[in-house]
Each structure stands twice: as C-alpha cells, then as structure tokens.
PDB file of C-alpha atoms in Angstrom:
ATOM      1  CA  MET A   1     -11.505   4.607 -46.281  1.00 37.00           C
ATOM      2  CA  PHE A   2     -10.483   3.157 -42.910  1.00 42.00           C
ATOM      3  CA  PHE A   3      -9.148   6.516 -41.681  1.00 41.00           C
ATOM      4  CA  ILE A   4     -12.312   8.342 -42.750  1.00 38.00           C
ATOM      5  CA  LEU A   5     -14.386   5.938 -40.685  1.00 39.00           C
ATOM      6  CA  PHE A   6     -11.927   6.023 -37.804  1.00 42.00           C
ATOM      7  CA  LEU A   7     -11.737   9.797 -37.535  1.00 40.00           C
ATOM      8  CA  ALA A   8     -15.488  10.281 -37.731  1.00 38.00           C
ATOM      9  CA  PRO A   9     -17.084  11.033 -34.373  1.00 40.00           C
ATOM     10  CA  PHE A  10     -18.107   7.940 -32.447  1.00 41.00           C
ATOM     11  CA  VAL A  11     -19.985   7.478 -29.208  1.00 45.00           C
ATOM     12  CA  LEU A  12     -18.580   5.702 -26.168  1.00 44.00           C
ATOM     13  CA  TYR A  13     -20.862   5.361 -23.164  1.00 47.00           C
ATOM     14  CA  GLY A  14     -22.434   8.744 -23.793  1.00 52.00           C
ATOM     15  CA  VAL A  15     -19.045  10.179 -24.781  1.00 59.00           C
ATOM     16  CA  GLU A  16     -18.853  11.401 -28.361  1.00 60.00           C
ATOM     17  CA  PHE A  17     -15.233  11.417 -29.443  1.00 67.00           C
ATOM     18  CA  GLU A  18     -14.089  13.691 -32.220  1.00 69.00           C
ATOM     19  CA  GLY A  19     -11.220  11.614 -33.565  1.00 79.00           C
ATOM     20  CA  TYR A  20      -9.066  10.942 -30.525  1.00 90.00           C
ATOM     21  CA  LEU A  21     -10.458  13.624 -28.253  1.00 90.00           C
ATOM     22  CA  TYR A  22     -13.452  14.171 -25.975  1.00 89.00           C
ATOM     23  CA  ASN A  23     -13.514  17.791 -24.836  1.00 88.00           C
ATOM     24  CA  PRO A  24     -17.177  18.880 -24.544  1.00 87.00           C
ATOM     25  CA  LYS A  25     -16.583  21.906 -22.289  1.00 88.00           C
ATOM     26  CA  GLY A  26     -13.558  23.175 -24.180  1.00 89.00           C
ATOM     27  CA  TYR A  27     -11.171  22.620 -21.282  1.00 91.00           C
ATOM     28  CA  ILE A  28      -8.389  21.930 -23.756  1.00 91.00           C
ATOM     29  CA  GLN A  29      -7.785  24.957 -25.960  1.00 90.00           C
ATOM     30  CA  GLU A  30      -8.172  24.713 -29.729  1.00 88.00           C
ATOM     31  CA  LYS A  31      -4.498  24.801 -30.751  1.00 87.00           C
ATOM     32  CA  ALA A  32      -3.823  21.940 -28.367  1.00 89.00           C
ATOM     33  CA  THR A  33      -6.770  19.930 -29.697  1.00 90.00           C
ATOM     34  CA  VAL A  34      -5.365  20.203 -33.219  1.00 90.00           C
ATOM     35  CA  PHE A  35      -1.987  18.990 -31.965  1.00 90.00           C
ATOM     36  CA  ILE A  36      -3.589  16.071 -30.095  1.00 91.00           C
ATOM     37  CA  GLN A  37      -5.567  15.009 -33.168  1.00 92.00           C
ATOM     38  CA  ASP A  38      -2.543  15.246 -35.489  1.00 91.00           C
ATOM     39  CA  SER A  39      -0.160  13.505 -33.098  1.00 91.00           C
ATOM     40  CA  SER A  40      -2.621  10.744 -32.216  1.00 92.00           C
ATOM     41  CA  LYS A  41      -3.295  10.121 -35.896  1.00 93.00           C
ATOM     42  CA  GLU A  42       0.434   9.934 -36.627  1.00 92.00           C
ATOM     43  CA  VAL A  43       1.086   7.556 -33.709  1.00 93.00           C
ATOM     44  CA  PHE A  44      -1.770   5.338 -34.895  1.00 94.00           C
ATOM     45  CA  GLU A  45      -0.544   5.323 -38.514  1.00 93.00           C
ATOM     46  CA  LYS A  46       3.017   4.419 -37.495  1.00 92.00           C
ATOM     47  CA  SER A  47       2.364   1.999 -34.648  1.00 93.00           C
ATOM     48  CA  GLY A  48      -1.297   0.964 -34.592  1.00 94.00           C
ATOM     49  CA  VAL A  49      -1.650   2.398 -31.062  1.00 95.00           C
ATOM     50  CA  SER A  50      -4.570   4.734 -30.376  1.00 94.00           C
ATOM     51  CA  VAL A  51      -3.851   7.643 -28.005  1.00 95.00           C
ATOM     52  CA  TYR A  52      -6.955   9.367 -26.606  1.00 95.00           C
ATOM     53  CA  MET A  53      -7.605  12.386 -24.395  1.00 94.00           C
ATOM     54  CA  ILE A  54     -10.757  12.812 -22.321  1.00 93.00           C
ATOM     55  CA  ALA A  55     -11.443  16.108 -20.527  1.00 93.00           C
ATOM     56  CA  GLN A  56     -14.841  16.571 -18.913  1.00 91.00           C
ATOM     57  CA  ASP A  57     -16.617  17.812 -15.786  1.00 89.00           C
ATOM     58  CA  SER A  58     -17.501  14.650 -13.907  1.00 88.00           C
ATOM     59  CA  ILE A  59     -18.938  11.165 -14.202  1.00 89.00           C
ATOM     60  CA  GLN A  60     -21.933   9.537 -12.533  1.00 89.00           C
ATOM     61  CA  GLN A  61     -20.271   6.235 -11.569  1.00 89.00           C
ATOM     62  CA  SER A  62     -16.890   5.152 -10.237  1.00 91.00           C
ATOM     63  CA  LEU A  63     -13.848   5.906 -12.361  1.00 91.00           C
ATOM     64  CA  ASP A  64     -13.108   2.193 -12.806  1.00 92.00           C
ATOM     65  CA  GLU A  65     -16.658   1.471 -14.044  1.00 92.00           C
ATOM     66  CA  TYR A  66     -16.486   4.420 -16.420  1.00 90.00           C
ATOM     67  CA  LYS A  67     -13.117   3.356 -17.824  1.00 92.00           C
ATOM     68  CA  LYS A  68     -14.335  -0.218 -18.400  1.00 91.00           C
ATOM     69  CA  GLU A  69     -17.334   1.056 -20.361  1.00 87.00           C
ATOM     70  CA  ILE A  70     -15.493   3.527 -22.616  1.00 87.00           C
ATOM     71  CA  GLU A  71     -12.600   1.133 -23.256  1.00 90.00           C
ATOM     72  CA  LYS A  72     -15.000  -1.356 -24.870  1.00 85.00           C
ATOM     73  CA  SER A  73     -15.311   0.927 -27.884  1.00 80.00           C
ATOM     74  CA  MET A  74     -11.697   2.119 -28.182  1.00 89.00           C
ATOM     75  CA  ASN A  75      -9.459   0.795 -30.925  1.00 87.00           C
ATOM     76  CA  SER A  76      -7.017  -1.618 -29.318  1.00 89.00           C
ATOM     77  CA  PRO A  77      -4.222  -1.304 -28.397  1.00 95.00           C
ATOM     78  CA  PHE A  78      -4.882   2.069 -26.758  1.00 95.00           C
ATOM     79  CA  VAL A  79      -3.788   4.444 -24.049  1.00 96.00           C
ATOM     80  CA  TYR A  80      -5.503   7.586 -22.787  1.00 96.00           C
ATOM     81  CA  ILE A  81      -5.391  10.417 -20.301  1.00 96.00           C
ATOM     82  CA  ILE A  82      -8.657  11.164 -18.529  1.00 95.00           C
ATOM     83  CA  PHE A  83      -9.279  14.453 -16.721  1.00 94.00           C
ATOM     84  CA  LEU A  84     -12.379  15.026 -14.577  1.00 92.00           C
ATOM     85  CA  LYS A  85     -12.452  18.639 -13.428  1.00 91.00           C
ATOM     86  CA  ASN A  86     -15.219  18.557 -10.824  1.00 89.00           C
ATOM     87  CA  ASP A  87     -14.145  15.149  -9.513  1.00 87.00           C
ATOM     88  CA  LYS A  88     -10.531  16.419  -9.321  1.00 89.00           C
ATOM     89  CA  LYS A  89      -9.131  13.308 -10.975  1.00 92.00           C
ATOM     90  CA  ILE A  90      -6.517  12.714 -13.626  1.00 93.00           C
ATOM     91  CA  ASP A  91      -5.538   9.218 -14.703  1.00 94.00           C
ATOM     92  CA  ILE A  92      -3.565   7.472 -17.396  1.00 96.00           C
ATOM     93  CA  ALA A  93      -5.063   4.168 -18.491  1.00 95.00           C
ATOM     94  CA  GLY A  94      -5.014   1.826 -21.444  1.00 95.00           C
ATOM     95  CA  SER A  95      -4.586  -1.700 -22.664  1.00 94.00           C
ATOM     96  CA  GLU A  96      -2.107  -3.787 -20.661  1.00 94.00           C
ATOM     97  CA  GLU A  97       0.229  -4.342 -23.602  1.00 93.00           C
ATOM     98  CA  ILE A  98       0.754  -0.585 -23.927  1.00 94.00           C
ATOM     99  CA  LEU A  99       0.821   0.254 -20.212  1.00 95.00           C
ATOM    100  CA  SER A 100       3.605  -2.301 -19.763  1.00 95.00           C
ATOM    101  CA  LYS A 101       5.763  -0.300 -22.210  1.00 93.00           C
ATOM    102  CA  ILE A 102       5.424   3.096 -20.530  1.00 93.00           C
ATOM    103  CA  ASP A 103       5.953   4.468 -17.042  1.00 93.00           C
ATOM    104  CA  LYS A 104       2.563   6.006 -16.317  1.00 93.00           C
ATOM    105  CA  THR A 105       3.578   6.885 -12.756  1.00 93.00           C
ATOM    106  CA  ALA A 106       6.546   8.940 -13.988  1.00 92.00           C
ATOM    107  CA  ILE A 107       4.387  10.654 -16.606  1.00 93.00           C
ATOM    108  CA  TYR A 108       1.800  11.531 -13.979  1.00 93.00           C
ATOM    109  CA  TRP A 109       4.153  12.739 -11.223  1.00 91.00           C
ATOM    110  CA  ASP A 110       6.897  14.317 -13.350  1.00 89.00           C
ATOM    111  CA  TYR A 111       4.922  15.857 -16.206  1.00 89.00           C
ATOM    112  CA  ILE A 112       1.330  16.447 -15.036  1.00 91.00           C
ATOM    113  CA  VAL A 113       1.328  17.071 -11.273  1.00 89.00           C
ATOM    114  CA  PRO A 114       3.902  19.923 -11.295  1.00 87.00           C
ATOM    115  CA  PHE A 115       1.510  21.973 -13.435  1.00 85.00           C
ATOM    116  CA  ILE A 116      -1.542  21.519 -11.200  1.00 86.00           C
ATOM    117  CA  PRO A 117      -2.087  24.691  -9.141  1.00 83.00           C
ATOM    118  CA  LYS A 118      -2.198  23.992  -5.429  1.00 79.00           C
ATOM    119  CA  ASP A 119      -5.066  26.148  -4.179  1.00 70.00           C
ATOM    120  CA  LYS A 120      -6.570  27.680  -7.294  1.00 76.00           C
ATOM    121  CA  GLU A 121      -9.358  26.751  -9.651  1.00 80.00           C
ATOM    122  CA  MET A 122      -7.977  25.301 -12.859  1.00 83.00           C
ATOM    123  CA  SER A 123      -8.623  27.578 -15.833  1.00 85.00           C
ATOM    124  CA  PRO A 124      -8.750  26.227 -19.406  1.00 86.00           C
ATOM    125  CA  ASN A 125      -5.232  27.579 -19.900  1.00 88.00           C
ATOM    126  CA  THR A 126      -3.909  25.710 -16.847  1.00 88.00           C
ATOM    127  CA  ILE A 127      -5.792  22.554 -17.827  1.00 90.00           C
ATOM    128  CA  THR A 128      -4.364  22.745 -21.338  1.00 91.00           C
ATOM    129  CA  ILE A 129      -0.797  23.168 -20.076  1.00 89.00           C
ATOM    130  CA  CYS A 130      -1.144  20.369 -17.547  1.00 90.00           C
ATOM    131  CA  LEU A 131      -2.745  17.865 -19.916  1.00 93.00           C
ATOM    132  CA  MET A 132      -0.619  18.774 -22.926  1.00 92.00           C
ATOM    133  CA  ASN A 133       2.600  18.261 -21.001  1.00 91.00           C
ATOM    134  CA  GLY A 134       1.314  14.856 -19.874  1.00 93.00           C
ATOM    135  CA  TYR A 135       0.161  14.022 -23.389  1.00 93.00           C
ATOM    136  CA  VAL A 136       3.517  14.971 -24.932  1.00 92.00           C
ATOM    137  CA  ALA A 137       5.338  12.881 -22.304  1.00 92.00           C
ATOM    138  CA  LEU A 138       3.003   9.945 -22.991  1.00 94.00           C
ATOM    139  CA  VAL A 139       3.585  10.141 -26.735  1.00 93.00           C
ATOM    140  CA  ASP A 140       7.336  10.484 -26.135  1.00 91.00           C
ATOM    141  CA  HIS A 141       7.329   7.338 -23.960  1.00 92.00           C
ATOM    142  CA  LEU A 142       5.396   5.510 -26.683  1.00 93.00           C
ATOM    143  CA  ARG A 143       7.790   6.757 -29.367  1.00 91.00           C
ATOM    144  CA  ASN A 144      10.765   5.422 -27.421  1.00 90.00           C
ATOM    145  CA  ALA A 145       9.098   2.128 -26.473  1.00 92.00           C
ATOM    146  CA  LEU A 146       7.820   1.401 -29.984  1.00 91.00           C
ATOM    147  CA  HIS A 147      10.885   2.792 -31.793  1.00 88.00           C
ATOM    148  CA  ILE A 148       8.959   5.072 -34.112  1.00 89.00           C
ATOM    149  CA  GLU A 149       9.895   8.421 -35.625  1.00 87.00           C
ATOM    150  CA  LEU A 150       7.292  11.162 -35.293  1.00 84.00           C
ATOM    151  CA  LYS A 151       7.006  14.322 -37.336  1.00 81.00           C
ATOM    152  CA  ASN A 152       5.269  16.128 -34.459  1.00 64.00           C
ATOM    153  CA  GLU A 153       7.927  15.536 -31.799  1.00 60.00           C
ATOM    154  CA  TYR A 154       7.974  17.835 -28.821  1.00 61.00           C
ATOM    155  CA  ILE A 155       9.991  17.383 -25.685  1.00 55.00           C
ATOM    156  CA  PRO A 156       7.812  17.537 -22.578  1.00 54.00           C
ATOM    157  CA  ASP A 157       8.665  20.046 -19.884  1.00 54.00           C
ATOM    158  CA  ASP A 158      10.434  18.181 -17.099  1.00 58.00           C
ATOM    159  CA  LYS A 159       9.831  20.881 -14.490  1.00 59.00           C
ATOM    160  CA  GLY A 160       9.040  18.284 -11.812  1.00 58.00           C
ATOM    161  CA  ILE A 161      12.286  16.401 -12.335  1.00 62.00           C
ATOM    162  CA  GLN A 162      14.310  19.612 -12.382  1.00 65.00           C
ATOM    163  CA  THR A 163      12.673  20.904  -9.206  1.00 65.00           C
ATOM    164  CA  THR A 164      13.282  17.646  -7.341  1.00 63.00           C
ATOM    165  CA  THR A 165      16.905  17.471  -8.473  1.00 68.00           C
ATOM    166  CA  ARG A 166      17.499  21.092  -7.512  1.00 69.00           C
ATOM    167  CA  ALA A 167      15.957  20.528  -4.048  1.00 69.00           C
ATOM    168  CA  ILE A 168      18.168  17.477  -3.446  1.00 72.00           C
ATOM    169  CA  LEU A 169      21.285  19.377  -4.519  1.00 71.00           C
ATOM    170  CA  TYR A 170      20.418  22.345  -2.264  1.00 71.00           C
ATOM    171  CA  PHE A 171      19.828  19.997   0.657  1.00 72.00           C
ATOM    172  CA  MET A 172      23.171  18.267   0.088  1.00 77.00           C
ATOM    173  CA  PHE A 173      25.001  21.594  -0.205  1.00 75.00           C
ATOM    174  CA  PHE A 174      23.346  22.953   2.941  1.00 76.00           C
ATOM    175  CA  SER A 175      24.158  19.744   4.849  1.00 78.00           C
ATOM    176  CA  LEU A 176      27.822  19.942   3.835  1.00 79.00           C
ATOM    177  CA  PHE A 177      27.909  23.609   4.818  1.00 76.00           C
ATOM    178  CA  VAL A 178      26.433  22.842   8.265  1.00 80.00           C
ATOM    179  CA  LEU A 179      28.920  19.978   8.768  1.00 81.00           C
ATOM    180  CA  PHE A 180      31.791  22.286   7.808  1.00 79.00           C
ATOM    181  CA  ILE A 181      30.618  24.939  10.305  1.00 85.00           C
ATOM    182  CA  ILE A 182      30.316  22.303  13.062  1.00 85.00           C
ATOM    183  CA  TYR A 183      33.821  21.068  12.234  1.00 82.00           C
ATOM    184  CA  LEU A 184      35.221  24.626  12.428  1.00 84.00           C
ATOM    185  CA  ILE A 185      33.522  25.269  15.776  1.00 87.00           C
ATOM    186  CA  LYS A 186      34.888  22.028  17.223  1.00 85.00           C
ATOM    187  CA  ALA A 187      38.363  22.718  15.818  1.00 82.00           C
ATOM    188  CA  ARG A 188      38.391  26.193  17.399  1.00 83.00           C
ATOM    189  CA  GLY A 189      37.161  24.750  20.681  1.00 77.00           C
ATOM    190  CA  LYS A 190      40.101  22.294  20.813  1.00 76.00           C
ATOM    191  CA  GLY A 191      42.609  24.981  19.783  1.00 66.00           C
ATOM    192  CA  ASN A 192      41.583  27.302  22.639  1.00 65.00           C
ATOM    193  CA  GLY A 193      41.531  24.593  25.294  1.00 56.00           C
TER     194      GLY A 193
END
C-alpha cells in the first residue's frame, strides 16, 4: 500500500513528479527514465533513501529558493540531481545526512561535466547521457556509503578521471623528454669544449 501511494504522481511547487522523476519536456529519454524509476525504487526499498531526478527548462526564482520549496515535499532522507536547460544549471542537492556520505563535487566534475558539450546546444540524447552518468555515479556512491547491494548496478563512465590522468601522464613524459634533451645538449657542449 505504501509503495502504491509513494509511486503515484505528486506535486511539488508546481512540479508533478512521476515516481522519482520530473521530466516534463522529455529531456531524459524513455529507456533512461525507466532505469531511473527502477533504480530509485530499489535504493529506497533497500536503504530508505529517495533519489530524484529533475530535468526542466527553467525556473522563475533563484535556484536556492526553488530547491527549498520542492524539498519540503520530498521523502526524507533524499538526494537529487536538478537540470535546468535554459538556465544552464546542473546541481546535486539533498538532505545533509545523505550529502555528507557522498562526494557531490566528484560526481559533478568527474561524471557529469565531461559529457557537457562545450559550444553546442544540448540535445535530449546528450542530456540523457550527461544526467544518466551522473545519476549512476550518485547511486554508486550511495551504494558504497550505505553498504547495500543493488540489482541494477552499473558502473559510471569515468571519462573525466581518465582524461585528467592521461593529461598528467603526458605532461610528465613530455617534461622528462625535454629535460633529457637539455641534458644531452649540455653534455655535448662540455664534450666539444
């Protein structure tokens, strides 16, 4: 009975959630919405934590005001990703007890930002990839922090971490190469003199 009531659509500050998702413009593609609903339901059943996703055009007030209003109606404890296409904002927010268990900065910079196109309009496909990778990373952080086993486990793409590591390694290799060349030039200069 509780789950029937919980999964029914409910309204938060003009936002009508369908289960754990608010996606009025269809920015997140259907297969991803099914995954979000199933994963969020499983996380809630196994931990009591509600994981939401909000993807919409824009809001009429500040992001902080908007978050305060919608959080009043969320099942606590909770965490959510909010995407505002026209406002060009993505944020991870939630109740303090959950945010203290995850690294929202790492999720944002390592799993969401690398998938945001630099100078292009975000299509529903790009939005889905970007938000799904962040969502999977968020759920993975929760799974590890709360020590729960999930049936719908996916490993998030760590493209951002790999790119950064590769850049650091290339820089180190290039620096060593330059130092070696300088050493050879100096050694030749002393040998000829």
